[in-house]
């Protein structure tokens, strides 16, 4: 560090030397200021050379010999630099003497402030300065017999005493600052390690919770299909509602921790805006109407049909806003209005409701994690206070903003302002094969999952569709099965003993008769990194547990339809 400071100050020292030389020339006339300037330039160059090695290798501890050389170079530098004071004192008259004193005092100040943390260097520079500062008036006092010169030397001692106090104070402050910085850095490293551990912990916990949740929700779904009396049906509904809530909470906590760890990865693909809004409307209309609330979607004519964005995250933000609007509105209406600002290509989506509204002093906090507008909210409406925190952070990661306005008793308006790229709909984009659940009849499907409960659930969910399941317990068995018979589709779990799902998928994709068979990753790992790993293997779809029976059947039907197309293309 000292080497860098010396290098940085080099230009200042040379600039001042030129100024001193010109002043000295005015005061004394003659060649010697030019000679002095040449000597200064030479010693400054030697200084630059000597400190260069330290500057280039700051982490290497200098040897004792190198340190001695550096101190000697600093001393010689000062002897030459401040040597001009002697000539000015002798030849410059009263002005020269005053100038000499001020120049040496300035030099003392300069070295004390920028070298105080490296003691040997400090002394190497301060001693010659002090000898000039006190020695010149004392020597002159003795030679000329002038008592006033001794007074000047006493003034010099006073100045140096003040300097010592100031330098000690500055040294203590710098040391405290360095210690605080080191402590802050150590804490930051600790926090980074803790945050990475938290992410891993969440991935593991999420996996561990999803696996049994999968069994609970799937079993409840199967139970709902059996003949039940009214009371039993209500109990099953409660089970399913609680299961859905738990999965929602799990997803929120996972999303939030991903955002916190800076690991939220965005996708970018085409999205049919009107389609997306219509499907959100279809989802929330029945719930709003059940409360006697009207839900309307108004799209301005200039809003582009198709935009490039992250469709999943866009849907997640609007889903949150609509879910809150429906939750907190007991009568009146909810209006989703969509506008397009051509100037900066921004989509403005406002979700306005005529619900209970939010008090002004709480409005600023509702975007903080685990914050709800009032203490009774959880009791009355449930929720965790994570939805808006996640939505706002998502909007920001996507380059946009999410803001809220509200009047208690009149309603709230949440506005999402998002930069998106309008695109032409790609008409000839490969359309997914039309899926029909009836397609599953007679299909042969390979399913790999190490949990016996999950395998049992898969057969209970899929066999009623008339498909034939080949169930295996790990990746190695899946590869073996895939090498011996053709399948219409493959369902693959991720974490399995003997061979994991990703390795098995890579093997199946590499050779054999199921190289092109559509494969659906069916996993409890919902982190983005896992999704990316599966995407890299070119899977047909990625379904997270707990299994949604309808989605599973639809995705599988889609995969089977694709398998037929692939086979037909191969024949043609
Ligand atoms: P949650 O809905 O799970 O409690 P959110 O982060 O989505 O969490 O919302 C935080 C809080 O903001 C809610 O608990 C509620 O008090 C308030 N809030 C959000 N949306 C609305 C709305 N449309 N009307 C009234 N209050 C709202």
Coordinates of C-alpha atoms and ligand atoms in Angstrom, one line a residue:
X1 CA 0.0 0.0 0.0
X2 CA 2.8 2.4 0.9
X3 CA 4.4 1.7 -2.5
X4 CA 1.2 2.7 -4.2
X5 CA 0.8 5.9 -2.1
X6 CA 4.5 6.9 -2.9
X7 CA 3.8 6.3 -6.6
X8 CA 0.6 8.3 -6.5
X9 CA 2.4 11.2 -4.7
X10 CA 5.3 11.2 -7.1
X11 CA 3.7 13.6 -9.5
X12 CA 2.8 16.0 -6.7
X13 CA 6.3 15.9 -5.3
X14 CA 7.7 16.7 -8.8
X15 CA 5.2 19.5 -9.4
X16 CA 6.1 21.1 -6.0
X17 CA 9.8 20.7 -6.8
X18 CA 9.4 22.7 -10.0
X19 CA 7.5 25.4 -8.1
X20 CA 10.2 25.5 -5.4
X21 CA 13.0 25.7 -8.0
X22 CA 11.3 28.7 -9.7
X23 CA 10.7 30.5 -6.4
X24 CA 14.3 29.8 -5.4
X25 CA 15.5 31.2 -8.7
X26 CA 13.5 34.4 -8.2
X27 CA 14.9 34.8 -4.7
X28 CA 18.6 34.0 -5.3
X29 CA 19.2 34.0 -9.1
X30 CA 21.7 31.5 -10.4
X31 CA 22.0 28.0 -11.9
X32 CA 21.8 26.0 -8.7
X33 CA 17.9 25.7 -8.5
X34 CA 18.1 23.9 -11.9
X35 CA 20.9 21.6 -10.7
X36 CA 18.8 20.9 -7.5
X37 CA 15.8 20.1 -9.7
X38 CA 17.9 17.6 -11.8
X39 CA 19.0 15.9 -8.6
X40 CA 15.5 15.7 -7.3
X41 CA 14.3 14.2 -10.5
X42 CA 17.1 11.6 -10.3
X43 CA 16.4 10.6 -6.7
X44 CA 12.6 10.5 -7.4
X45 CA 13.4 8.1 -10.3
X46 CA 15.5 5.9 -8.1
X47 CA 12.7 6.0 -5.5
X48 CA 10.2 4.9 -8.2
X49 CA 12.6 2.0 -9.2
X50 CA 13.2 0.9 -5.6
X51 CA 9.5 0.8 -4.7
X52 CA 8.5 -0.8 -8.0
X53 CA 9.0 -4.4 -6.8
X54 CA 7.0 -3.8 -3.7
X55 CA 4.2 -2.2 -5.8
X56 CA 4.1 -5.1 -8.2
X57 CA 4.1 -7.8 -5.5
X58 CA 2.2 -6.3 -2.6
X59 CA 1.5 -9.7 -1.0
X60 CA 5.2 -10.7 -0.9
X61 CA 6.8 -9.8 2.5
X62 CA 10.0 -7.8 1.6
X63 CA 13.3 -9.1 2.8
X64 CA 15.3 -7.3 5.6
X65 CA 17.9 -6.1 3.0
X66 CA 15.2 -4.8 0.7
X67 CA 13.5 -2.9 3.6
X68 CA 16.9 -1.3 4.5
X69 CA 17.4 -0.2 0.8
X70 CA 13.9 1.3 0.8
X71 CA 14.6 3.3 4.0
X72 CA 18.0 4.5 2.7
X73 CA 16.4 5.6 -0.6
X74 CA 13.6 7.5 1.3
X75 CA 16.3 9.2 3.5
X76 CA 18.5 10.2 0.5
X77 CA 15.4 11.6 -1.2
X78 CA 14.6 13.8 1.8
X79 CA 18.2 14.9 2.1
X80 CA 18.2 16.1 -1.5
X81 CA 14.6 17.4 -1.6
X82 CA 14.8 19.6 1.5
X83 CA 18.5 20.4 1.0
X84 CA 17.3 23.4 -1.0
X85 CA 16.2 25.0 2.4
X86 CA 19.9 25.4 3.4
X87 CA 20.7 27.4 0.3
X88 CA 17.6 29.5 0.5
X89 CA 18.2 30.2 4.2
X90 CA 21.8 31.4 3.4
X91 CA 21.2 33.2 0.2
X92 CA 17.5 34.2 0.0
X93 CA 17.3 36.9 2.6
X94 CA 14.4 37.1 5.0
X95 CA 11.9 35.9 2.4
X96 CA 14.2 32.9 1.6
X97 CA 14.5 32.0 5.3
X98 CA 10.8 32.1 5.8
X99 CA 10.2 30.1 2.6
X100 CA 12.9 27.5 3.7
X101 CA 11.1 27.0 7.0
X102 CA 7.7 26.6 5.5
X103 CA 9.0 24.2 2.8
X104 CA 10.7 21.9 5.3
X105 CA 7.6 22.1 7.6
X106 CA 5.4 21.1 4.6
X107 CA 7.8 18.2 3.9
X108 CA 7.5 17.0 7.5
X109 CA 3.8 17.1 7.4
X110 CA 3.7 15.3 4.0
X111 CA 5.9 12.3 5.1
X112 CA 4.3 12.1 8.6
X113 CA 0.8 11.8 7.2
X114 CA 1.5 9.3 4.4
X115 CA 4.1 7.1 6.1
X116 CA 2.9 7.0 9.7
X117 CA 1.8 3.4 9.4
X118 CA 5.2 2.1 8.3
X119 CA 7.5 3.1 11.2
X120 CA 11.0 2.5 9.7
X121 CA 10.2 4.4 6.6
X122 CA 8.6 7.2 8.7
X123 CA 11.8 7.6 10.8
X124 CA 14.0 7.5 7.6
X125 CA 12.1 10.5 6.2
X126 CA 11.3 12.4 9.4
X127 CA 14.9 12.4 10.8
X128 CA 16.6 14.3 7.9
X129 CA 13.6 16.7 7.7
X130 CA 13.8 17.4 11.5
X131 CA 17.6 17.9 11.2
X132 CA 17.0 20.5 8.6
X133 CA 14.0 22.0 10.4
X134 CA 15.8 22.5 13.7
X135 CA 19.5 22.3 12.6
X136 CA 19.4 25.2 10.1
X137 CA 18.3 27.9 12.6
X138 CA 20.4 26.5 15.4
X139 CA 23.6 26.3 13.3
X140 CA 23.0 29.8 11.9
X141 CA 22.3 31.1 15.4
X142 CA 25.6 29.7 16.6
X143 CA 27.6 30.9 13.6
X144 CA 26.0 34.4 13.4
X145 CA 25.4 34.7 17.1
X146 CA 21.8 35.6 16.6
X147 CA 19.5 34.7 19.5
X148 CA 16.3 35.1 17.4
X149 CA 17.4 32.0 15.4
X150 CA 17.1 30.0 18.7
X151 CA 13.6 31.3 19.1
X152 CA 12.8 30.0 15.6
X153 CA 14.2 26.5 16.6
X154 CA 12.0 26.5 19.7
X155 CA 9.0 27.3 17.5
X156 CA 10.0 24.4 15.3
X157 CA 10.0 22.1 18.4
X158 CA 6.5 23.2 19.3
X159 CA 5.4 22.6 15.7
X160 CA 6.9 19.1 15.8
X161 CA 5.2 18.3 19.1
X162 CA 1.8 19.2 17.6
X163 CA 2.6 17.1 14.6
X164 CA 3.4 14.1 16.8
X165 CA 0.1 14.4 18.5
X166 CA -1.8 14.8 15.2
X167 CA 0.0 11.9 13.6
X168 CA -0.6 9.6 16.6
X169 CA -4.3 10.5 16.5
X170 CA -4.5 9.8 12.8
X171 CA -2.5 6.6 13.2
X172 CA -5.0 5.4 15.8
X173 CA -8.0 6.3 13.6
X174 CA -6.5 4.5 10.6
X175 CA -5.7 1.4 12.7
X176 CA -9.3 1.4 14.1
X177 CA -10.6 1.8 10.5
X178 CA -8.4 -1.0 9.2
X179 CA -9.5 -3.3 12.0
X180 CA -13.2 -2.4 11.4
X181 CA -12.7 -3.2 7.7
X182 CA -11.0 -6.5 8.3
X183 CA -13.8 -7.4 10.8
X184 CA -16.5 -6.4 8.2
X185 CA -14.8 -8.5 5.5
X186 CA -14.6 -11.5 7.8
X187 CA -18.2 -11.0 8.7
X188 CA -19.1 -10.8 5.0
X189 CA -17.3 -14.0 4.2
X190 CA -19.0 -15.7 7.1
X191 CA -22.4 -14.4 5.9
X192 CA -21.7 -15.6 2.3
X193 CA -20.8 -19.1 3.6
X194 CA -23.9 -19.1 5.8
X195 CA -26.1 -18.0 2.9
X196 CA -24.7 -20.8 0.6
X197 CA -25.4 -23.2 3.5
X198 CA -28.9 -21.8 3.8
X199 CA -29.6 -22.4 0.1
X200 CA -28.3 -26.0 0.3
X201 CA -30.3 -26.6 3.4
X202 CA -33.4 -25.2 1.7
X203 CA -32.9 -27.5 -1.3
X204 CA -32.6 -30.5 0.9
X205 CA -35.5 -29.6 3.2
X206 CA -37.6 -28.8 0.2
X207 CA -36.8 -32.2 -1.3
X208 CA -37.5 -33.9 2.0
X209 CA -40.8 -32.1 2.5
X210 CA -42.0 -32.5 -1.1
X211 CA -41.6 -36.3 -1.1
X212 CA -44.0 -37.0 1.7
X213 CA -46.2 -34.1 0.6
X214 CA -46.4 -35.7 -2.8
X215 CA -47.7 -38.9 -1.1
X216 CA -50.2 -37.0 1.1
X217 CA -51.7 -34.9 -1.8
X218 CA -51.8 -37.7 -4.3
X219 CA -53.4 -40.0 -1.8
X220 CA -56.0 -37.3 -1.0
X221 CA -56.6 -36.8 -4.7
X222 CA -57.2 -40.5 -5.1
X223 CA -59.5 -40.5 -2.1
X224 CA -61.6 -37.8 -3.6
X225 CA -62.3 -40.0 -6.6
X226 CA -63.8 -42.7 -4.4
X227 CA -67.3 -42.8 -3.1
X228 CA -67.5 -40.5 -0.1
X229 CA -70.2 -39.0 2.1
X230 CA -70.5 -35.2 2.5
X231 CA -68.5 -35.1 5.7
X232 CA -65.7 -37.2 4.3
X233 CA -65.6 -35.1 1.2
X234 CA -65.2 -32.0 3.3
X235 CA -62.3 -33.6 5.2
X236 CA -60.6 -34.5 2.0
X237 CA -61.0 -31.0 0.7
X238 CA -59.5 -29.7 3.9
X239 CA -56.6 -32.0 3.4
X240 CA -56.1 -30.9 -0.2
X241 CA -56.4 -27.2 0.6
X242 CA -53.9 -27.5 3.4
X243 CA -51.5 -29.5 1.1
X244 CA -51.8 -26.8 -1.6
X245 CA -51.1 -24.1 1.0
X246 CA -48.1 -25.9 2.3
X247 CA -46.7 -26.4 -1.3
X248 CA -47.3 -22.7 -2.0
X249 CA -45.5 -21.7 1.2
X250 CA -42.6 -24.0 0.3
X251 CA -42.4 -22.5 -3.2
X252 CA -42.4 -18.9 -1.7
X253 CA -39.7 -19.7 0.8
X254 CA -37.6 -21.3 -2.0
X255 CA -38.1 -18.3 -4.3
X256 CA -37.3 -15.8 -1.6
X257 CA -34.1 -17.6 -0.7
X258 CA -33.1 -17.8 -4.3
X259 CA -33.6 -14.1 -4.7
X260 CA -31.7 -13.3 -1.5
X261 CA -28.8 -15.5 -2.7
X262 CA -28.8 -13.7 -6.1
X263 CA -29.4 -17.1 -7.7
X264 CA -32.8 -16.3 -9.4
X265 CA -32.3 -17.1 -13.0
X266 CA -34.7 -15.5 -15.5
X267 CA -35.9 -17.1 -18.7
X268 CA -36.6 -15.2 -21.9
X269 CA -39.2 -16.5 -24.3
X270 CA -42.2 -15.4 -26.3
X271 CA -45.5 -14.9 -24.4
X272 CA -48.9 -14.4 -25.8
X273 CA -50.0 -11.5 -23.5
X274 CA -53.8 -11.7 -24.2
X275 CA -53.7 -15.5 -23.7
X276 CA -51.8 -15.3 -20.5
X277 CA -54.2 -12.6 -19.0
X278 CA -57.2 -14.6 -20.2
X279 CA -56.0 -17.7 -18.5
X280 CA -55.3 -15.8 -15.2
X281 CA -58.8 -14.3 -15.5
X282 CA -60.3 -17.8 -16.0
X283 CA -58.4 -19.0 -12.9
X284 CA -59.5 -16.1 -10.6
X285 CA -63.0 -15.3 -11.9
X286 CA -64.8 -18.2 -10.1
X287 CA -63.2 -17.3 -6.8
X288 CA -64.0 -13.5 -7.2
X289 CA -67.6 -14.3 -8.3
X290 CA -68.1 -16.6 -5.4
X291 CA -67.5 -13.6 -3.1
X292 CA -69.8 -11.4 -5.2
X293 CA -66.9 -9.5 -6.7
X294 CA -66.7 -8.6 -10.5
X295 CA -63.4 -9.3 -12.2
X296 CA -62.7 -7.4 -15.4
X297 CA -59.6 -7.3 -17.6
X298 CA -59.1 -4.3 -19.9
X299 CA -56.4 -4.3 -22.5
X300 CA -55.6 -1.1 -24.4
X301 CA -55.6 -1.6 -28.2
X302 CA -52.0 -0.6 -28.6
X303 CA -50.7 -3.4 -26.3
X304 CA -48.6 -5.8 -28.3
X305 CA -50.1 -9.4 -28.7
X306 CA -46.8 -11.1 -28.2
X307 CA -43.8 -10.0 -26.0
X308 CA -40.5 -11.5 -25.0
X309 CA -40.2 -11.8 -21.2
X310 CA -40.0 -14.5 -18.5
X311 CA -43.6 -15.9 -18.7
X312 CA -43.4 -17.9 -15.5
X313 CA -42.3 -15.0 -13.4
X314 CA -44.7 -12.6 -15.1
X315 CA -47.5 -15.0 -14.3
X316 CA -46.2 -15.4 -10.7
X317 CA -46.3 -11.7 -10.1
X318 CA -49.9 -11.2 -11.5
X319 CA -51.0 -14.4 -9.7
X320 CA -49.9 -12.8 -6.4
X321 CA -51.5 -9.5 -7.1
X322 CA -54.8 -11.1 -8.1
X323 CA -54.7 -13.5 -5.2
X324 CA -54.4 -10.6 -2.8
X325 CA -57.1 -8.6 -4.6
X326 CA -59.5 -11.5 -4.4
X327 CA -58.5 -12.2 -0.8
X328 CA -58.9 -8.6 0.5
X329 CA -62.0 -7.6 -1.5
X330 CA -65.4 -8.5 0.0
X331 CA -67.6 -6.6 -2.5
X332 CA -67.3 -4.3 -5.5
X333 CA -64.8 -5.1 -8.3
X334 CA -61.3 -6.0 -9.3
X335 CA -60.0 -4.5 -12.5
X336 CA -56.8 -5.5 -14.3
X337 CA -55.9 -2.8 -16.8
X338 CA -53.0 -3.2 -19.2
X339 CA -51.4 -0.3 -21.1
X340 CA -48.4 0.0 -23.4
X341 CA -45.9 2.9 -23.3
X342 CA -44.2 2.9 -26.7
X343 CA -41.6 5.6 -25.8
X344 CA -39.7 3.3 -23.4
X345 CA -41.4 0.0 -24.4
X346 CA -42.9 -0.7 -21.0
X347 CA -45.9 -2.7 -20.1
X348 CA -48.0 -1.2 -17.4
X349 CA -50.3 -3.6 -15.6
X350 CA -52.5 -2.2 -12.8
X351 CA -54.6 -4.4 -10.5
X352 CA -57.2 -2.2 -8.8
X353 CA -59.6 -3.4 -6.2
X354 CA -62.4 -1.9 -4.1
X355 CA -61.3 -3.9 -1.0
X356 CA -60.4 -3.0 2.5
X357 CA -57.3 -0.9 1.5
X358 CA -54.1 -0.4 3.4
X359 CA -53.3 2.2 6.1
X360 CA -50.8 4.9 4.9
X361 CA -48.3 4.0 7.7
X362 CA -48.3 0.3 6.6
X363 CA -48.2 0.9 2.8
X364 CA -44.4 1.3 2.9
X365 CA -43.9 -2.0 4.7
X366 CA -46.0 -4.4 2.8
X367 CA -43.2 -5.1 0.3
X368 CA -40.9 -6.2 3.1
X369 CA -40.6 -10.0 3.7
X370 CA -42.9 -11.5 6.2
X371 CA -44.8 -8.2 6.6
X372 CA -48.6 -8.0 6.7
X373 CA -50.6 -4.7 6.9
X374 CA -52.0 -5.6 10.3
X375 CA -51.5 -8.1 12.9
X376 CA -55.0 -9.7 12.4
X377 CA -54.3 -10.5 8.7
X378 CA -52.8 -14.0 9.2
X379 CA -55.7 -14.9 11.5
X380 CA -58.4 -13.7 9.2
X381 CA -56.9 -14.3 5.7
X382 CA -53.8 -16.5 6.2
X383 CA -50.8 -15.9 4.1
X384 CA -47.1 -15.4 5.0
X385 CA -46.3 -11.9 3.9
X386 CA -43.9 -13.1 1.3
X387 CA -45.9 -12.7 -1.9
X388 CA -45.4 -9.0 -2.4
X389 CA -41.7 -9.1 -1.3
X390 CA -41.1 -11.7 -3.9
X391 CA -43.1 -9.9 -6.6
X392 CA -41.3 -6.6 -6.1
X393 CA -37.9 -8.2 -6.1
X394 CA -38.9 -10.2 -9.3
X395 CA -40.1 -7.0 -11.0
X396 CA -36.8 -5.3 -10.1
X397 CA -34.7 -8.2 -11.3
X398 CA -36.6 -8.0 -14.6
X399 CA -35.7 -4.2 -14.8
X400 CA -39.2 -3.0 -13.7
X401 CA -41.0 -1.7 -10.7
X402 CA -44.0 -2.7 -8.5
X403 CA -45.7 0.0 -6.6
X404 CA -48.9 0.4 -4.5
X405 CA -51.5 3.1 -3.8
X406 CA -54.3 2.6 -1.4
X407 CA -57.1 4.3 0.5
X408 CA -58.4 2.5 3.6
X409 CA -62.0 1.4 3.0
X410 CA -61.9 2.4 -0.7
X411 CA -59.4 -0.1 -2.2
X412 CA -55.9 -0.6 -3.5
X413 CA -54.1 -0.4 -6.8
X414 CA -50.9 -2.3 -7.5
X415 CA -49.0 -1.2 -10.6
X416 CA -46.5 -3.4 -12.3
X417 CA -44.3 -1.4 -14.7
X418 CA -42.1 -3.8 -16.8
X419 CA -39.8 -3.4 -19.8
X420 CA -40.6 -6.0 -22.4
X421 CA -39.7 -6.5 -26.0
X422 CA -42.6 -6.7 -28.4
X423 CA -42.2 -9.5 -30.9
X424 CA -43.9 -10.9 -34.0
X425 CA -45.7 -14.1 -33.1
X426 CA -43.7 -16.9 -34.8
X427 CA -46.5 -18.5 -36.8
X428 CA -44.4 -21.5 -37.9
X429 CA -43.1 -22.2 -34.4
X430 CA -43.3 -26.0 -33.8
X431 CA -46.6 -26.5 -32.1
X432 CA -46.8 -29.0 -29.4
X433 CA -48.7 -32.1 -30.5
X434 CA -52.4 -32.0 -29.6
X435 CA -52.8 -33.9 -26.4
X436 CA -55.8 -35.9 -25.4
X437 CA -55.8 -37.9 -22.2
X438 CA -57.4 -40.8 -24.1
X439 CA -54.1 -41.1 -25.9
X440 CA -52.7 -42.8 -22.8
X441 CA -54.7 -45.9 -23.3
X442 CA -52.4 -48.8 -24.3
X443 CA -49.2 -46.7 -23.9
X444 CA -46.2 -48.3 -22.3
X445 CA -44.5 -46.0 -19.9
X446 CA -41.3 -46.5 -17.9
X447 CA -41.3 -44.8 -14.5
X448 CA -38.3 -44.7 -12.2
X449 CA -38.6 -43.7 -8.6
X450 CA -36.9 -45.0 -5.5
X451 CA -39.8 -44.5 -3.1
X452 CA -42.2 -47.4 -3.0
X453 CA -45.1 -45.0 -2.0
X454 CA -44.4 -42.8 -5.1
X455 CA -44.3 -45.8 -7.4
X456 CA -47.6 -47.0 -5.9
X457 CA -49.1 -43.5 -6.4
X458 CA -48.0 -43.4 -10.0
X459 CA -49.7 -46.6 -10.8
X460 CA -52.9 -45.5 -9.0
X461 CA -52.9 -42.3 -11.0
X462 CA -52.0 -43.6 -14.4
X463 CA -53.3 -47.1 -14.7
X464 CA -57.0 -45.9 -14.7
X465 CA -56.1 -44.1 -18.0
X466 CA -55.4 -47.6 -19.5
X467 CA -51.6 -47.3 -19.8
X468 CA -49.1 -50.0 -18.9
X469 CA -46.5 -48.9 -16.4
X470 CA -43.0 -50.5 -16.1
X471 CA -41.8 -49.5 -12.6
X472 CA -38.2 -49.5 -11.6
X473 CA -36.4 -48.4 -8.5
X474 CA -33.3 -46.6 -9.7
X475 CA -31.5 -45.1 -12.7
X476 CA -29.5 -48.2 -13.5
X477 CA -32.6 -50.3 -13.7
X478 CA -34.2 -47.6 -15.9
X479 CA -31.3 -47.8 -18.3
X480 CA -31.5 -51.6 -18.4
X481 CA -35.2 -51.5 -19.1
X482 CA -34.8 -48.8 -21.8
X483 CA -32.2 -50.9 -23.6
X484 CA -34.5 -53.9 -23.7
X485 CA -37.9 -52.6 -24.9
X486 CA -39.3 -49.5 -26.6
X487 CA -41.4 -47.1 -24.5
X488 CA -43.9 -44.3 -25.4
X489 CA -42.7 -42.1 -22.6
X490 CA -40.4 -42.1 -19.6
X491 CA -41.0 -40.6 -16.2
X492 CA -37.7 -40.1 -14.3
X493 CA -37.0 -39.1 -10.7
X494 CA -33.9 -37.1 -9.9
X495 CA -32.3 -38.4 -6.7
X496 CA -32.1 -42.2 -6.6
X497 CA -29.6 -44.6 -5.2
X498 CA -27.2 -46.7 -7.5
X499 CA -27.6 -44.2 -10.4
X500 CA -29.3 -40.8 -10.3
X501 CA -31.9 -39.7 -12.8
X502 CA -29.7 -37.2 -14.7
X503 CA -27.0 -39.9 -15.4
X504 CA -29.6 -42.4 -16.4
X505 CA -31.2 -39.9 -18.8
X506 CA -27.8 -39.1 -20.4
X507 CA -27.3 -42.9 -20.9
X508 CA -30.7 -43.4 -22.4
X509 CA -30.3 -40.4 -24.7
X510 CA -26.8 -41.7 -25.8
X511 CA -27.9 -45.1 -27.3
X512 CA -30.6 -47.7 -27.6
X513 CA -34.1 -47.8 -28.9
X514 CA -35.4 -45.1 -26.5
X515 CA -32.9 -42.5 -27.6
X516 CA -35.7 -40.2 -28.8
X517 CA -38.4 -41.2 -26.4
X518 CA -40.0 -38.1 -24.7
X519 CA -38.8 -38.0 -21.1
X520 CA -40.5 -36.2 -18.2
X521 CA -38.4 -35.2 -15.2
X522 CA -40.5 -35.8 -12.1
X523 CA -38.7 -34.5 -9.2
X524 CA -38.9 -32.9 -5.7
X525 CA -35.9 -30.6 -6.5
X526 CA -37.5 -27.4 -7.5
X527 CA -34.4 -25.2 -7.6
X528 CA -33.5 -23.4 -10.9
X529 CA -30.1 -25.2 -11.1
X530 CA -31.8 -28.5 -11.2
X531 CA -34.2 -27.3 -13.8
X532 CA -31.3 -26.1 -15.9
X533 CA -29.5 -29.5 -15.5
X534 CA -32.6 -31.3 -16.8
X535 CA -33.1 -28.8 -19.6
X536 CA -29.5 -29.5 -20.7
X537 CA -30.5 -33.1 -21.2
X538 CA -33.4 -32.0 -23.5
X539 CA -36.3 -33.3 -21.4
X540 CA -39.8 -33.0 -22.7
X541 CA -41.1 -31.5 -19.5
X542 CA -40.2 -30.8 -15.9
X543 CA -42.8 -31.6 -13.3
X544 CA -42.2 -31.0 -9.6
X545 CA -43.6 -33.0 -6.8
X546 CA -46.2 -33.1 -5.3
X547 CA -47.6 -34.5 -8.5
X548 CA -50.6 -32.7 -9.9
X549 CA -52.7 -35.6 -11.3
X550 CA -54.3 -33.6 -14.1
X551 CA -51.0 -32.0 -15.1
X552 CA -49.3 -35.3 -15.1
X553 CA -51.9 -37.0 -17.3
X554 CA -51.9 -34.0 -19.7
X555 CA -48.1 -33.8 -19.9
X556 CA -47.8 -37.5 -20.4
X557 CA -50.5 -37.4 -23.2
X558 CA -48.6 -34.6 -24.8
X559 CA -45.4 -36.6 -24.6
X560 CA -47.1 -39.7 -26.1
X561 CA -48.5 -37.6 -29.0
X562 CA -45.0 -36.3 -29.6
X563 CA -43.6 -39.8 -29.6
X564 CA -46.1 -40.8 -32.3
X565 CA -45.0 -37.8 -34.4
X566 CA -41.3 -38.7 -34.0
X567 CA -42.0 -42.2 -35.0
X568 CA -44.1 -41.1 -38.0
X569 CA -41.3 -38.7 -39.1
X570 CA -38.7 -41.5 -38.8
X571 CA -40.9 -43.8 -41.0
X572 CA -41.5 -41.0 -43.6
Ligands
LIG1 P1 -49.8 -12.3 2.2 O1 -50.9 -12.0 1.3 O2 -49.3 -13.7 2.2 O3 -50.0 -11.9 3.6 P2 -48.3 -10.4 0.7 O4 -46.8 -10.1 0.7 O5 -48.9 -10.8 -0.6 O6 -48.5 -11.5 1.8 O7 -49.1 -9.1 1.2 C1 -48.6 -8.5 2.3 C2 -49.7 -7.7 3.0 O8 -50.1 -6.6 2.2 C3 -51.0 -8.5 3.2 O9 -50.9 -9.3 4.4 C4 -52.0 -7.5 3.3 O10 -52.1 -7.0 4.6 C5 -51.5 -6.4 2.4 N1 -52.2 -6.4 1.1 C6 -51.7 -6.9 -0.1 N2 -52.5 -6.8 -1.1 C7 -53.6 -6.1 -0.6 C8 -54.8 -5.7 -1.2 N3 -55.1 -5.8 -2.5 N4 -55.7 -5.1 -0.4 C9 -55.4 -4.9 0.9 N5 -54.3 -5.3 1.5 C10 -53.4 -5.9 0.8

